[in-house]
Tab-separated table of C-alpha atoms in Angstrom:
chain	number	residue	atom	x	y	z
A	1	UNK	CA	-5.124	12.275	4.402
A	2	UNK	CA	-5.981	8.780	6.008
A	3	UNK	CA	-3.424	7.067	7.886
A	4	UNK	CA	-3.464	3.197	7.525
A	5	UNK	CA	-1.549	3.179	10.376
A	6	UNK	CA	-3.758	2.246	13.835
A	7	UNK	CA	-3.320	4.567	16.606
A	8	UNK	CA	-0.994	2.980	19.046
A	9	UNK	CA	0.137	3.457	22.541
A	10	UNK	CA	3.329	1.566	23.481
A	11	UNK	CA	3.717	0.208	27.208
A	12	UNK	CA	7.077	-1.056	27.445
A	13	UNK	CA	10.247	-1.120	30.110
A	14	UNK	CA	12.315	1.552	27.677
A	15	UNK	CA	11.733	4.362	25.599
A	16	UNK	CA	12.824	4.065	21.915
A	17	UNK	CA	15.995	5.761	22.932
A	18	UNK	CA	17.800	3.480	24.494
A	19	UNK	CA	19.777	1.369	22.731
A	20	UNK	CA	18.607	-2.342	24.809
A	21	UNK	CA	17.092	-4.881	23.148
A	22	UNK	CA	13.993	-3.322	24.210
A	23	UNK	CA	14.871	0.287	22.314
A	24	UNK	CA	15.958	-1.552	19.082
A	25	UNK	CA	13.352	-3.984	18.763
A	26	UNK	CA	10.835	-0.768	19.488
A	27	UNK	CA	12.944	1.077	16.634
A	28	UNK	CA	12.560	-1.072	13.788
A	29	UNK	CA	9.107	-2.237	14.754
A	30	UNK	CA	7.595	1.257	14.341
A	31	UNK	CA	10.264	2.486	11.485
A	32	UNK	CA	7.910	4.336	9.349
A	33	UNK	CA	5.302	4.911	11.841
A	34	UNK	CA	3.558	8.555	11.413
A	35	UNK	CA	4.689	10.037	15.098
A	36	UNK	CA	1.002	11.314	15.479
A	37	UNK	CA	-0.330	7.574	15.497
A	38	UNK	CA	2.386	6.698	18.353
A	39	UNK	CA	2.221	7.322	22.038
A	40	UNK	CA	4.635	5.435	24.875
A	41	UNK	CA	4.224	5.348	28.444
A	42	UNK	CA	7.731	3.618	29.468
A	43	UNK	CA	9.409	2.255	33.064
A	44	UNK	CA	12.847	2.759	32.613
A	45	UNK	CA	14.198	5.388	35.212
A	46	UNK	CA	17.471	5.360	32.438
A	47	UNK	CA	16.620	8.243	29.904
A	48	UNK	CA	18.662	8.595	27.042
A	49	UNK	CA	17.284	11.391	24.445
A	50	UNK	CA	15.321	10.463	21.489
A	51	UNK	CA	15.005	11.757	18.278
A	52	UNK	CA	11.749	9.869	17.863
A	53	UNK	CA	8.578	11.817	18.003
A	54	UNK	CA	5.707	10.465	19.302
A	55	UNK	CA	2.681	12.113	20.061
A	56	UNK	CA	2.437	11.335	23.541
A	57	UNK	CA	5.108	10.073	25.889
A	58	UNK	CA	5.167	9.569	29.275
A	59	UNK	CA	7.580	8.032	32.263
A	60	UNK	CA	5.428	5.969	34.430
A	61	UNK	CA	6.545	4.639	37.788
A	62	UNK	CA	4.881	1.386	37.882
A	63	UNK	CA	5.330	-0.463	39.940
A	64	UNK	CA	5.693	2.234	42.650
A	65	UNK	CA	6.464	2.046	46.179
A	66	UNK	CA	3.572	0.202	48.161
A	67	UNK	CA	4.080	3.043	50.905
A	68	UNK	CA	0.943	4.926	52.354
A	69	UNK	CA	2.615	8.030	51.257
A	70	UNK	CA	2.310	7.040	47.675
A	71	UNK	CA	-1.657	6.756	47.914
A	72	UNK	CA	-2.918	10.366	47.578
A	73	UNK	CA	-0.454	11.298	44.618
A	74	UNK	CA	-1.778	7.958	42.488
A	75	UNK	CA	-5.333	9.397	43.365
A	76	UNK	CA	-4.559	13.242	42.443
A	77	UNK	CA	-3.234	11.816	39.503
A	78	UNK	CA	0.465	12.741	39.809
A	79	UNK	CA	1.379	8.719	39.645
A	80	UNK	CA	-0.124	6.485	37.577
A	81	UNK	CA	-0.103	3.317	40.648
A	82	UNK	CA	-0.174	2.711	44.068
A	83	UNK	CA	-0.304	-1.210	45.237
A	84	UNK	CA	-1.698	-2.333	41.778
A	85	UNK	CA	-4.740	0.052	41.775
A	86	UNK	CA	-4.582	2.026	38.689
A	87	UNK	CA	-4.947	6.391	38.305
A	88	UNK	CA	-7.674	7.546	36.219
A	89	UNK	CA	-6.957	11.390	36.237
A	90	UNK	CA	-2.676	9.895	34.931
A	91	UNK	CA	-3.933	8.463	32.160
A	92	UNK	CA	-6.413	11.194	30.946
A	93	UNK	CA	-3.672	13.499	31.344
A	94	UNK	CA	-1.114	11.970	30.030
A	95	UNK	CA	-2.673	11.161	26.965
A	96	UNK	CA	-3.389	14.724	26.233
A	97	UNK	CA	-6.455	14.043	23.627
A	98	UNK	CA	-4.225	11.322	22.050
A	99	UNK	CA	-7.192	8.397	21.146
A	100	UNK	CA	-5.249	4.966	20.097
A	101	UNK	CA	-6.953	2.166	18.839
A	102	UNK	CA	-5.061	-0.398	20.288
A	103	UNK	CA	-2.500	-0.926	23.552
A	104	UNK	CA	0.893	-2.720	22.805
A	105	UNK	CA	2.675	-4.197	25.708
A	106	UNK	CA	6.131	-4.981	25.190
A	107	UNK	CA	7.160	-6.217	28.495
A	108	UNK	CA	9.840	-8.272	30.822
A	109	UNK	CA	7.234	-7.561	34.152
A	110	UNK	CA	3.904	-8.474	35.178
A	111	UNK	CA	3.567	-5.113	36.130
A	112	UNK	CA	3.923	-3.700	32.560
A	113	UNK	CA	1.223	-6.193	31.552
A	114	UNK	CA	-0.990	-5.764	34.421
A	115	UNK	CA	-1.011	-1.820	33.832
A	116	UNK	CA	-1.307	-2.208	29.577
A	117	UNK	CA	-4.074	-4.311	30.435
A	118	UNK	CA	-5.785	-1.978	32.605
A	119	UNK	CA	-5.408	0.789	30.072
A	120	UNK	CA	-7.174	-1.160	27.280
A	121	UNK	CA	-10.016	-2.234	29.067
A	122	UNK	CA	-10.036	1.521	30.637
A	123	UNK	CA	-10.250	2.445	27.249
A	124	UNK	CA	-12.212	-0.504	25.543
A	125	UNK	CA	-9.386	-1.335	22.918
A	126	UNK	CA	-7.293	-4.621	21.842
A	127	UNK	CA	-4.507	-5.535	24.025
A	128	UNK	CA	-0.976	-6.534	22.474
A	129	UNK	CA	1.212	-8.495	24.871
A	130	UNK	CA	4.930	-9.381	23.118
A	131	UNK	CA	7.050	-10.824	25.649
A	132	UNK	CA	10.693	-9.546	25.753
A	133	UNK	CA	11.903	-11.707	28.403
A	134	UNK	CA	10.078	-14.059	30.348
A	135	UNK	CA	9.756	-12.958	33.810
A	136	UNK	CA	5.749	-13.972	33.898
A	137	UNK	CA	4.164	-16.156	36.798
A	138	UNK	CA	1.222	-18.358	36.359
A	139	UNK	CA	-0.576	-15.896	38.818
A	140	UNK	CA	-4.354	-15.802	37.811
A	141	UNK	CA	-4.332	-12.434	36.465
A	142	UNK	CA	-0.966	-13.030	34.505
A	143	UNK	CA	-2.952	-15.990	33.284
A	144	UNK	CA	-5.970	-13.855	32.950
A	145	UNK	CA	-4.427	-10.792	30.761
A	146	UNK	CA	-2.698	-13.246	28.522
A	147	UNK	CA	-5.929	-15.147	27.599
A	148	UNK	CA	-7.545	-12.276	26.982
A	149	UNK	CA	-5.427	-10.361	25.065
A	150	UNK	CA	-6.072	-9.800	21.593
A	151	UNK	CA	-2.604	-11.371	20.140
A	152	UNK	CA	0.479	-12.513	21.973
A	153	UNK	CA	3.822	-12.216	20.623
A	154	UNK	CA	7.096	-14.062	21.930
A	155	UNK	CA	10.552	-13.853	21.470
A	156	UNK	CA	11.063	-17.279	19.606
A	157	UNK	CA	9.032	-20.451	18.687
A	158	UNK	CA	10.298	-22.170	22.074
A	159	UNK	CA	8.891	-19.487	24.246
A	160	UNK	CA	5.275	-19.883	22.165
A	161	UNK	CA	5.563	-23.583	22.782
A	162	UNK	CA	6.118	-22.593	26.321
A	163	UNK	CA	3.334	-20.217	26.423
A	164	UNK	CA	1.006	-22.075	25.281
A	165	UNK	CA	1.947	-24.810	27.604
A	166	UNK	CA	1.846	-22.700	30.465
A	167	UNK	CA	-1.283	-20.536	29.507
A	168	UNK	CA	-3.001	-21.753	26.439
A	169	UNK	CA	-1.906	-19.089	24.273
C-alpha cells in the first residue's frame, strides 16, 4: 500500500508526550499520521512516556556544553553537537534506515533551527520552520535558515507580519 503521507522527521523542544503547548500542538498536527512515516529528534531533558509510535525517536542534546570534553563524543557520534558543528555518524545512527522526505522544525531556539536546518541540507530535503515562540535573533544564519526554508509557519497573523518584517518571510 502507498502512503500519501510524506516521510517526516520532527525537530522540536518536546516529544509528543508531554502535555506543553509544544506536545499538543505536535499531537493533533500528526493525528492520523502512519507511525512508520514519523521520526522526532526532541530537546527536552523532561520525558514523560508516550504512547505515540514513531519510527524513529531520538533525545538530542543540542545545544550541548561548549566544553573541550564534549568534542570527541560529537565526533564518535555519541552527541549529535559540539559548539554548533554538527555529528554525521548521530544522525546516520539515529535514523536507523528511516529516509524522510522532508525536516519539520517546530522550535522556540535558534538552536533547534540551526540543527533542522543542517539535517535537511545533510540530507537534501525541504525544511519546515513553525515558530512556537519567538525567541529568534536577526543573526545572519537565523536570517539565512528562514529564507531558505521551504515554508514558514507562525503562531498567529501578528507574528507573520512580524516575520516578514524582520526577515522577509
Amino acid at each position: 500500500m502507498i502512503s500519501n503521507f510524506p516521510k517526516v522527521l520532527v525537530i522540536c523542544e518536546s516529544p509528543f508526550s508531554l502535555d506543553n503547548g509544544f506536545g499538543v500542538t505536535l499531537s493533533n498536527l500528526f493525528l492520523g499520521w502512519p507511525s512508520d512515516c514519523l521520526g522526532l529528534f526532541y530537546f527536552s531533558k523532561a520525558y514523560k512516556a508516550s504512547h505515540r509510535k514513531v519510527a524513529v525517536q531520538s533525545h538530542a542534546h543540542v545545544p550541548a556544553s561548549p566544553s573541550r570534553r564534549h568534542a570527541l563524543p560529537m565526533l564518535l557520534g555519541i552527541r549529535p553537537e559540539w559548539r554548533g558543528c554538527y555529528s554525521h555518524a548521530w544522525l546516520h545512527t539515529k535514523l536507523k534506515g528511516f529516509k524522510p522526505d522532508l525536516v519539520y522544525s517546530f522550535i522556540c531556539s535558534e538552536s533547534s533551527m540551526y540543527f533542522g536546518g543542517w539535517i535537511a541540507n545533510r540530507l537534501s530535503i525541504p525544511h519546515v520552520i513553525h515558530v512556537g515562540d519567538d525567541g529568534l535573533t536577526m543573526a545572519s544564519c537565523t536570517t539565512k535558515y528562514i529564507q531558505e526554508s521551504s515554508h514558514c509557519i507562525a503562531i498567529s497573523d501578528e507574528m507573520a507580519i512580524e516575520y516578514l518584517r524582520r526577515y522577509g518571510r
